[in-house]
Structures are given as C-alpha cells and as structure tokens.
Tab-separated table of C-alpha atoms in Angstrom:
chain	number	residue	atom	x	y	z
A	10	UNK	CA	0.000	0.000	0.000
A	11	UNK	CA	1.704	3.258	-1.083
A	12	UNK	CA	1.722	6.045	1.492
A	13	UNK	CA	-1.200	8.259	0.490
A	14	UNK	CA	-1.373	11.987	1.124
A	15	UNK	CA	-4.515	11.598	3.236
A	16	UNK	CA	-2.943	8.978	5.502
A	17	UNK	CA	0.298	10.951	5.713
A	18	UNK	CA	-1.539	14.108	6.780
A	19	UNK	CA	-3.437	12.209	9.478
A	20	UNK	CA	-0.199	10.680	10.813
A	21	UNK	CA	1.503	14.083	10.935
A	22	UNK	CA	-1.510	15.483	12.799
A	23	UNK	CA	-1.340	12.642	15.331
A	24	UNK	CA	2.438	12.994	15.776
A	25	UNK	CA	2.331	16.783	16.126
A	26	UNK	CA	0.026	16.364	19.107
A	27	UNK	CA	2.648	14.433	21.118
A	28	UNK	CA	6.080	14.956	19.496
A	29	UNK	CA	7.848	18.354	19.373
A	30	UNK	CA	10.222	17.414	16.525
A	31	UNK	CA	9.515	18.682	13.017
A	32	UNK	CA	8.588	15.712	10.842
A	33	UNK	CA	8.179	15.096	7.115
A	34	UNK	CA	6.493	12.202	5.381
A	35	UNK	CA	7.818	11.623	1.889
A	36	UNK	CA	6.537	9.371	-0.887
A	37	UNK	CA	8.714	6.852	-2.718
A	38	UNK	CA	9.436	9.426	-5.454
A	39	UNK	CA	11.045	11.760	-2.923
A	40	UNK	CA	8.195	14.313	-2.726
A	41	UNK	CA	7.188	15.629	0.706
A	42	UNK	CA	3.439	14.931	0.962
A	43	UNK	CA	2.871	15.907	4.619
A	44	UNK	CA	4.954	17.927	7.043
A	45	UNK	CA	4.986	19.733	10.388
A	46	UNK	CA	6.194	22.668	8.285
A	47	UNK	CA	3.437	23.341	5.694
A	48	UNK	CA	5.858	25.310	3.500
A	49	UNK	CA	7.770	22.133	2.695
A	50	UNK	CA	4.782	20.180	1.375
A	51	UNK	CA	5.195	19.427	-2.325
A	52	UNK	CA	8.965	19.993	-2.276
A	53	UNK	CA	11.421	17.456	-3.647
A	54	UNK	CA	13.667	15.833	-1.015
A	55	UNK	CA	16.714	14.475	-2.863
A	56	UNK	CA	18.031	12.775	0.282
A	57	UNK	CA	14.871	10.708	0.667
A	58	UNK	CA	15.009	9.817	-3.035
A	59	UNK	CA	18.625	8.687	-2.622
A	60	UNK	CA	17.683	6.591	0.436
A	61	UNK	CA	14.898	4.969	-1.566
A	62	UNK	CA	17.051	4.254	-4.630
A	63	UNK	CA	19.881	2.780	-2.546
A	64	UNK	CA	17.541	0.897	-0.190
A	65	UNK	CA	19.321	2.378	2.856
A	66	UNK	CA	18.152	1.784	6.421
A	67	UNK	CA	19.120	5.294	7.496
A	68	UNK	CA	20.270	8.528	5.885
A	69	UNK	CA	21.793	11.339	7.952
A	70	UNK	CA	21.759	14.839	6.466
A	71	UNK	CA	24.624	16.689	8.195
A	72	UNK	CA	23.781	20.212	7.022
A	73	UNK	CA	21.037	22.063	5.189
A	74	UNK	CA	21.325	21.622	1.444
A	75	UNK	CA	23.640	18.592	1.553
A	76	UNK	CA	20.927	17.065	-0.609
A	77	UNK	CA	18.674	19.282	-2.671
A	78	UNK	CA	15.555	20.193	-0.718
A	79	UNK	CA	16.826	18.508	2.456
A	80	UNK	CA	17.425	20.052	5.869
A	81	UNK	CA	19.724	18.800	8.603
A	82	UNK	CA	18.254	15.685	10.212
A	83	UNK	CA	17.771	11.949	9.796
A	84	UNK	CA	15.607	9.915	7.413
A	85	UNK	CA	14.281	6.365	7.623
A	86	UNK	CA	12.353	4.096	5.286
A	87	UNK	CA	8.807	3.286	6.387
A	88	UNK	CA	8.258	-0.436	5.985
A	89	UNK	CA	4.806	-1.944	5.749
A	90	UNK	CA	4.209	-5.625	4.977
A	91	UNK	CA	7.910	-5.996	4.064
A	92	UNK	CA	7.796	-3.157	1.522
A	93	UNK	CA	9.050	0.424	1.695
A	94	UNK	CA	5.953	2.602	1.282
A	95	UNK	CA	7.472	5.980	2.124
A	96	UNK	CA	10.179	7.829	4.010
A	97	UNK	CA	10.124	9.479	7.424
A	98	UNK	CA	12.229	12.589	7.824
A	99	UNK	CA	13.021	14.092	11.247
A	100	UNK	CA	14.476	17.597	11.116
A	101	UNK	CA	17.185	18.666	13.569
A	102	UNK	CA	20.804	18.096	14.570
A	103	UNK	CA	21.449	14.349	14.590
A	104	UNK	CA	22.780	14.245	18.156
A	105	UNK	CA	19.588	15.968	19.348
A	106	UNK	CA	17.120	13.731	17.528
A	107	UNK	CA	18.868	10.343	17.425
A	108	UNK	CA	17.637	9.184	20.846
A	109	UNK	CA	13.969	9.671	19.930
A	110	UNK	CA	14.252	8.916	16.200
A	111	UNK	CA	13.748	5.141	16.451
A	112	UNK	CA	10.727	5.607	18.713
A	113	UNK	CA	9.228	8.128	16.289
A	114	UNK	CA	9.809	5.693	13.420
A	115	UNK	CA	8.110	2.892	15.347
A	116	UNK	CA	5.110	5.082	16.258
A	117	UNK	CA	4.796	6.217	12.647
A	118	UNK	CA	4.724	2.619	11.382
A	119	UNK	CA	2.113	1.725	14.021
A	120	UNK	CA	-0.044	4.640	12.870
A	121	UNK	CA	0.455	3.530	9.278
A	122	UNK	CA	-0.668	0.006	10.171
A	123	UNK	CA	-3.729	1.375	11.999
A	124	UNK	CA	-4.621	3.534	8.983
A	125	UNK	CA	-4.327	0.525	6.673
A	126	UNK	CA	-6.538	-1.597	8.911
A	127	UNK	CA	-9.120	1.184	9.067
A	128	UNK	CA	-9.087	1.438	5.265
A	129	UNK	CA	-9.474	-2.318	4.920
A	130	UNK	CA	-12.339	-2.301	7.380
A	131	UNK	CA	-14.130	0.411	5.412
A	132	UNK	CA	-13.536	-1.482	2.183
A	133	UNK	CA	-14.832	-4.658	3.795
A	134	UNK	CA	-17.954	-2.829	4.982
A	135	UNK	CA	-18.478	-1.421	1.488
A	136	UNK	CA	-18.259	-4.903	-0.056
A	137	UNK	CA	-20.658	-6.348	2.550
A	138	UNK	CA	-23.092	-3.479	2.054
A	139	UNK	CA	-23.032	-3.930	-1.710
A	140	UNK	CA	-23.741	-7.652	-1.315
A	141	UNK	CA	-26.605	-7.026	1.129
A	142	UNK	CA	-28.047	-4.410	-1.227
A	143	UNK	CA	-27.978	-6.896	-4.100
A	144	UNK	CA	-29.701	-9.440	-1.843
A	145	UNK	CA	-32.502	-7.017	-0.991
A	146	UNK	CA	-32.987	-6.017	-4.621
A	147	UNK	CA	-32.675	-9.483	-6.201
A	148	UNK	CA	-35.581	-11.502	-7.515
A	149	UNK	CA	-36.059	-14.900	-5.796
A	150	UNK	CA	-34.857	-16.790	-8.892
A	151	UNK	CA	-31.594	-14.815	-8.820
A	152	UNK	CA	-30.639	-16.210	-5.418
A	153	UNK	CA	-28.708	-19.248	-6.656
A	154	UNK	CA	-25.817	-21.316	-5.332
A	155	UNK	CA	-23.278	-18.852	-6.727
A	156	UNK	CA	-24.912	-16.006	-4.818
A	157	UNK	CA	-24.998	-18.111	-1.642
A	158	UNK	CA	-21.277	-18.880	-2.074
A	159	UNK	CA	-20.489	-15.183	-2.517
A	160	UNK	CA	-22.159	-14.547	0.807
A	161	UNK	CA	-20.177	-17.274	2.540
A	162	UNK	CA	-16.898	-15.726	1.359
A	163	UNK	CA	-18.014	-12.610	3.255
A	164	UNK	CA	-18.979	-14.776	6.275
A	165	UNK	CA	-22.675	-14.200	5.563
A	166	UNK	CA	-24.895	-17.278	5.447
A	167	UNK	CA	-28.027	-15.971	3.753
A	168	UNK	CA	-29.804	-19.322	4.082
A	169	UNK	CA	-30.282	-18.881	7.836
A	170	UNK	CA	-33.916	-18.143	8.774
A	171	UNK	CA	-34.172	-14.390	9.306
A	172	UNK	CA	-36.665	-11.674	10.146
A	173	UNK	CA	-36.408	-8.054	9.058
A	174	UNK	CA	-37.202	-4.835	10.838
A	175	UNK	CA	-36.594	-1.362	9.481
A	176	UNK	CA	-35.667	1.585	11.713
A	177	UNK	CA	-36.105	5.277	10.934
A	178	UNK	CA	-35.002	7.944	13.398
A	179	UNK	CA	-36.447	10.881	11.495
A	180	UNK	CA	-33.238	12.887	11.877
A	181	UNK	CA	-30.895	14.262	9.230
A	182	UNK	CA	-27.919	11.953	8.560
A	183	UNK	CA	-25.662	14.916	9.344
A	184	UNK	CA	-27.008	15.026	12.899
A	185	UNK	CA	-24.315	13.579	15.162
A	186	UNK	CA	-26.984	11.794	17.195
A	187	UNK	CA	-27.999	9.821	14.100
A	188	UNK	CA	-24.500	8.415	13.639
A	189	UNK	CA	-24.258	7.572	17.329
A	190	UNK	CA	-27.713	5.999	17.294
A	191	UNK	CA	-26.899	3.837	14.264
A	192	UNK	CA	-23.755	2.575	15.979
A	193	UNK	CA	-25.831	1.801	19.069
A	194	UNK	CA	-28.391	-0.076	16.944
A	195	UNK	CA	-25.609	-2.254	15.520
A	196	UNK	CA	-24.362	-2.994	19.035
A	197	UNK	CA	-27.936	-3.764	20.092
A	198	UNK	CA	-28.267	-6.211	17.179
A	199	UNK	CA	-25.011	-7.959	18.069
A	200	UNK	CA	-26.217	-8.521	21.630
A	201	UNK	CA	-29.570	-9.660	20.319
A	202	UNK	CA	-28.089	-12.037	17.745
A	203	UNK	CA	-24.455	-12.619	16.685
A	204	UNK	CA	-25.549	-13.538	13.161
A	205	UNK	CA	-27.495	-10.287	12.726
A	206	UNK	CA	-26.909	-8.061	9.705
A	207	UNK	CA	-27.584	-4.378	9.133
A	208	UNK	CA	-27.570	-2.084	6.119
A	209	UNK	CA	-28.205	1.631	5.585
A	210	UNK	CA	-30.669	1.565	2.706
A	211	UNK	CA	-33.096	4.149	1.421
A	212	UNK	CA	-32.405	6.463	4.351
A	213	UNK	CA	-33.389	3.777	6.877
A	214	UNK	CA	-31.460	1.117	8.766
A	215	UNK	CA	-32.478	-2.366	7.633
A	216	UNK	CA	-31.883	-4.942	10.360
A	217	UNK	CA	-31.906	-8.691	9.742
A	218	UNK	CA	-31.977	-10.989	12.772
A	219	UNK	CA	-32.399	-14.724	13.225
A	220	UNK	CA	-35.894	-16.116	12.794
A	221	UNK	CA	-38.133	-15.445	15.776
A	222	UNK	CA	-41.794	-14.940	16.582
A	223	UNK	CA	-43.736	-11.724	16.063
A	224	UNK	CA	-43.960	-11.407	19.844
A	225	UNK	CA	-40.164	-11.500	20.245
A	226	UNK	CA	-39.685	-9.161	17.299
A	227	UNK	CA	-42.094	-6.654	18.835
A	228	UNK	CA	-40.424	-6.926	22.226
A	229	UNK	CA	-36.999	-6.248	20.716
A	230	UNK	CA	-38.329	-3.367	18.598
A	231	UNK	CA	-40.080	-1.710	21.539
A	232	UNK	CA	-36.943	-2.043	23.652
A	233	UNK	CA	-34.837	-0.517	20.884
A	234	UNK	CA	-37.270	2.372	20.344
A	235	UNK	CA	-37.203	3.082	24.078
A	236	UNK	CA	-33.412	3.044	24.223
A	237	UNK	CA	-33.100	5.395	21.237
A	238	UNK	CA	-35.482	7.840	22.902
A	239	UNK	CA	-33.817	7.649	26.338
A	240	UNK	CA	-30.204	7.687	25.149
A	241	UNK	CA	-30.348	10.012	22.145
A	242	UNK	CA	-33.705	11.773	22.345
A	243	UNK	CA	-34.681	10.255	18.985
A	244	UNK	CA	-38.291	9.211	18.319
A	245	UNK	CA	-37.721	6.207	16.093
A	246	UNK	CA	-40.384	4.302	14.188
A	247	UNK	CA	-39.865	0.604	13.458
A	248	UNK	CA	-41.612	-1.647	10.961
A	249	UNK	CA	-41.533	-5.445	11.263
A	250	UNK	CA	-41.844	-7.857	8.341
A	251	UNK	CA	-43.904	-10.947	7.697
A	252	UNK	CA	-41.689	-14.110	7.693
A	253	UNK	CA	-40.559	-15.363	4.293
A	254	UNK	CA	-37.906	-17.521	2.641
A	255	UNK	CA	-34.347	-16.204	2.360
A	256	UNK	CA	-34.816	-15.955	-1.409
A	257	UNK	CA	-37.581	-13.419	-0.786
A	258	UNK	CA	-35.714	-11.224	1.702
A	259	UNK	CA	-36.569	-8.258	-0.525
A	260	UNK	CA	-40.254	-8.941	0.035
A	261	UNK	CA	-39.621	-9.115	3.784
A	262	UNK	CA	-37.920	-5.739	3.598
A	263	UNK	CA	-40.753	-4.166	1.628
A	264	UNK	CA	-43.332	-5.500	4.072
A	265	UNK	CA	-41.320	-4.157	7.008
A	266	UNK	CA	-41.094	-0.811	5.203
A	267	UNK	CA	-44.872	-0.816	4.681
A	268	UNK	CA	-45.317	-1.392	8.415
A	269	UNK	CA	-42.870	1.408	9.184
A	270	UNK	CA	-44.672	3.843	6.905
A	271	UNK	CA	-47.931	2.964	8.640
A	272	UNK	CA	-46.530	3.860	12.060
A	273	UNK	CA	-48.063	6.847	13.756
A	274	UNK	CA	-46.003	10.029	13.559
A	275	UNK	CA	-46.216	10.454	17.328
A	276	UNK	CA	-44.699	8.398	20.134
A	277	UNK	CA	-47.915	6.483	20.801
A	278	UNK	CA	-47.259	3.945	18.061
A	279	UNK	CA	-43.537	3.624	17.217
A	280	UNK	CA	-43.708	-0.091	16.294
A	281	UNK	CA	-45.904	-1.869	13.752
A	282	UNK	CA	-45.867	-5.370	12.282
A	283	UNK	CA	-46.908	-6.041	8.710
A	284	UNK	CA	-49.608	-8.409	9.910
A	285	UNK	CA	-51.150	-5.598	11.974
A	286	UNK	CA	-51.891	-3.544	8.885
A	287	UNK	CA	-55.459	-3.647	7.734
A	288	UNK	CA	-57.074	-1.087	5.481
A	289	UNK	CA	-53.675	0.529	4.666
A	290	UNK	CA	-52.747	-2.512	2.563
A	291	UNK	CA	-55.383	-1.959	-0.090
A	292	UNK	CA	-56.331	1.712	0.004
A	293	UNK	CA	-53.639	2.454	-2.539
A	294	UNK	CA	-55.647	0.501	-5.120
A	295	UNK	CA	-58.561	2.967	-4.909
A	296	UNK	CA	-58.652	6.140	-7.002
A	297	UNK	CA	-58.594	9.563	-5.362
A	298	UNK	CA	-62.105	10.274	-6.643
A	299	UNK	CA	-63.402	7.057	-5.092
A	300	UNK	CA	-61.876	8.015	-1.746
A	301	UNK	CA	-63.387	11.498	-1.905
A	302	UNK	CA	-66.739	9.951	-2.785
A	303	UNK	CA	-66.609	7.648	0.227
A	304	UNK	CA	-65.734	10.527	2.577
A	305	UNK	CA	-68.597	12.611	1.201
A	306	UNK	CA	-71.077	9.742	1.502
A	307	UNK	CA	-70.183	9.014	5.148
A	308	UNK	CA	-69.476	12.541	6.445
A	309	UNK	CA	-72.359	14.250	4.638
A	310	UNK	CA	-72.269	18.037	5.031
A	311	UNK	CA	-69.105	18.071	7.119
A	312	UNK	CA	-66.257	19.492	5.030
A	313	UNK	CA	-63.217	21.783	5.016
A	314	UNK	CA	-61.729	22.697	8.389
A	315	UNK	CA	-64.684	21.107	10.162
A	316	UNK	CA	-63.854	17.772	8.486
A	317	UNK	CA	-60.180	18.044	9.459
A	318	UNK	CA	-61.176	18.704	13.077
A	319	UNK	CA	-63.655	15.808	13.048
A	320	UNK	CA	-61.007	13.406	11.731
A	321	UNK	CA	-58.552	14.533	14.418
A	322	UNK	CA	-61.160	14.101	17.149
A	323	UNK	CA	-62.174	10.653	15.908
A	324	UNK	CA	-58.529	9.543	15.649
A	325	UNK	CA	-57.946	10.402	19.277
A	326	UNK	CA	-61.262	8.880	20.375
A	327	UNK	CA	-60.591	5.550	18.662
A	328	UNK	CA	-56.927	5.658	19.680
A	329	UNK	CA	-58.172	5.724	23.274
A	330	UNK	CA	-60.405	2.717	22.484
A	331	UNK	CA	-63.576	4.760	22.990
A	332	UNK	CA	-62.641	6.048	26.456
A	333	UNK	CA	-64.232	9.478	26.882
A	334	UNK	CA	-62.019	10.290	29.871
A	335	UNK	CA	-58.752	9.496	28.114
A	336	UNK	CA	-59.763	11.130	24.839
A	337	UNK	CA	-60.922	14.353	26.497
A	338	UNK	CA	-57.597	14.608	28.350
A	339	UNK	CA	-55.613	14.191	25.134
A	340	UNK	CA	-57.805	16.720	23.332
A	341	UNK	CA	-57.598	19.152	26.276
A	342	UNK	CA	-61.378	19.547	26.379
A	343	UNK	CA	-64.050	18.707	28.938
A	344	UNK	CA	-65.659	15.276	28.739
A	345	UNK	CA	-69.064	16.865	28.147
A	346	UNK	CA	-67.632	18.899	25.254
A	347	UNK	CA	-66.328	15.710	23.672
A	348	UNK	CA	-69.717	14.019	24.037
A	349	UNK	CA	-71.388	17.025	22.442
A	350	UNK	CA	-69.021	16.966	19.444
A	351	UNK	CA	-69.522	13.223	18.960
A	352	UNK	CA	-73.313	13.742	18.991
A	353	UNK	CA	-72.944	16.529	16.401
A	354	UNK	CA	-71.013	14.154	14.104
A	355	UNK	CA	-73.775	11.569	14.525
A	356	UNK	CA	-76.423	14.154	13.670
A	357	UNK	CA	-74.619	15.338	10.534
A	358	UNK	CA	-73.687	11.886	9.225
A	359	UNK	CA	-76.397	9.550	10.468
A	360	UNK	CA	-73.673	7.311	11.957
A	361	UNK	CA	-72.894	7.317	15.677
A	362	UNK	CA	-69.094	7.331	16.299
A	363	UNK	CA	-69.708	5.734	19.721
A	364	UNK	CA	-71.236	2.664	18.088
A	365	UNK	CA	-68.923	-0.267	17.406
A	366	UNK	CA	-70.928	-0.899	14.239
A	367	UNK	CA	-69.942	2.539	12.863
A	368	UNK	CA	-66.356	2.705	14.086
A	369	UNK	CA	-64.965	1.006	10.971
A	370	UNK	CA	-66.731	3.513	8.698
A	371	UNK	CA	-65.109	6.495	10.428
A	372	UNK	CA	-61.704	4.840	10.601
A	373	UNK	CA	-61.875	4.293	6.851
A	374	UNK	CA	-62.726	7.983	6.439
A	375	UNK	CA	-59.635	8.866	8.485
A	376	UNK	CA	-57.351	6.723	6.314
A	377	UNK	CA	-58.762	8.083	3.051
A	378	UNK	CA	-58.699	11.692	4.267
A	379	UNK	CA	-55.042	11.486	5.331
A	380	UNK	CA	-53.997	9.819	2.121
A	381	UNK	CA	-55.656	12.573	0.101
A	382	UNK	CA	-53.989	15.209	2.275
A	383	UNK	CA	-50.591	13.455	2.154
A	384	UNK	CA	-50.598	12.898	5.927
A	385	UNK	CA	-49.393	9.819	7.866
A	386	UNK	CA	-52.255	7.555	8.867
A	387	UNK	CA	-52.957	5.446	11.904
A	388	UNK	CA	-54.569	2.069	11.821
C-alpha cells in the first residue's frame, strides 16, 4: 500500500500532538506529501530519493542543502508488509534527535498500520453493504448457489432463517446523534443475535436478525425504540416484516417498510408489524375520486376545516379505544364537550361514532382523508 497523502496528513496530525520534533512524510518518489512545516509540502527531497534508490536503512543529512531540498536531520524508510511505502524525515541536529528517532519511526509505522486496517475495514464494509443491497434487490430466482457462495466468502450465510425490521429515526444523517444511534443499533443487534446483519438503505437502517416470533420481534423493537429515545432523544419508528424464505428477503424488507410507513407520527405507536396492517394494505388501489366519494357519503355536510377537526377528534377517540375520559384529556377539552361533538357528528352523518358498528366507517374515512392530504395515517 503506497503512502497516500490523506494517511500521511493524518499521521503528521497525530504525531504533532505528542512529538515536538519537526517531521516530514515523503513518498517513494522523494516528494514531501505531509509535514509539520506546511511550506515544505510538495517539495522534492533528494536525500529521501537517494535513500529509496539505494535501499538504505538510514540517511543522515549533516547540514542544510547537503541534498537538494533537504534540511539537517535523519531519514528512515517506512516499511509496511515488508515493503518500503514511504520515508520518514526528522528535522534537527542528529545528536539531538537520534535518541527519539527510532521511537518516532516505530510510532509512525504503528499509525500507518492502523490507517491501513481502518481502510481495509471500510472497504470490507463497502463490499458487505453492496452484497446485502444486491440481496434485498434481487428476484427470488436470482438467489442461486453462486450467490450463496459469494455470501459465505463474506462470512454471511443468507440461508439462515431471518426476520427483518426497518428503523427510521427521522433525523438528518448529518445530525451527530444519528451516527451515534446507528452505531448503538448495531451494538444492540449484536447482543440480540451474533448472526445479525444491518444495512443503511433508502435512508433507513435495515436490520436482519435470526428467525423469531412476532412477539419477540415486537419486544426487541419496543426495547430498541425506548433506548433510542432515552439515550439520544430520537423518536424512532420501526416496521416489522412478515416471515418469508431467504430468497424473498426483498419482500420481507418491503413488508417491514410498509409497516414502518404505517406507524403513527407520534410516540404512541412507534412499532408496527406487517400483519397488523389492515385497510392501509389496499387503500392504494382505490382512485382519489373514489376516496373522496366515500368521505362525502359518510361525512355528509361536514367538510373543510370542520372535516379536518372531526377526523382529528375521531382519531384520538378511537386511539383511546372509545374512552371518553382518556380522549378528552388528550384533546384538552371537557368530557361533556367531547360528548357534544360526537353527537354533532352523529347528527350530521347519520352514523354514531360511539357505536362499534360505525367505528370502521369512520376509521376508513380517516385513512382516506389522510392519504388525500398526504398525511401519515394510523390504523
């Protein structure tokens, strides 16, 4: 691995924080690519070039200009995986720098090794992410033995039974909390299941864990949502899939995404399973005019702002399972006021919202109304 300018600059920054000596990092062509002295960056260092050409273990420069572009000091080859990848130059009188020179060389090579490992890790993550993306996007017939073998080379056994849940924090990726939260989610997954996989996809975090029941998936999702809120102040929403074969992992993802998109915007309903979806699964097949017609037929003369307020009131009422006390508290109105407004809806529509028989009609109105307005809907 040749010594890159980016890595060299990072090493100089790290060394400058703890070592007072002026240091240069030079590529194998003899060009200074990073330095404690910014004015020297880009200059040719003939001494380093000579060291490289002669394969020397050390080159002492006794006075400034002894080699073109070189100042008094000592230079060493930087060896990585048995190859010279660059040259380290330490500026100063030899007798003053010799005692610390070997230690500086050793620290520099350790930093170089750490930078290489970090690069390899990022490359490995990129390869894994690309494979997982292909898995999500592949058709079932495309998941053949070759694809399975590719996964095994990356230590991913795609044939293991898995469930999918999708997490959205609702924050900008540039928000530092988002990055911290995503790292926490990965740690959470590892504790939950050592064979778990995760992928940033479509702005969400797709999590794949070993096959487990809906009950256990919900328990894990609720715990995760609670931790994200308590630790990072993030109100996450989580959608859970419907189990399917590993060849149809893309379908599992899309079902989990459907459940996520059906989650309430507020904290009351941060977790949904695909199986819990009802009317949301087929409303997309109806035309906008059909939805408007249904709303008009059920709600009668109620329209405009009055309709929006009625939908909000009914959402809260049904969200509280018909409890007048709970609903009035959430709406910040007196219980008698709530009863009056429910009676008014019954008078205008001919359907009593307090009747179980009519509840489904009004809930369908709520779903259609929000879809037409481009608002998130509750079940």
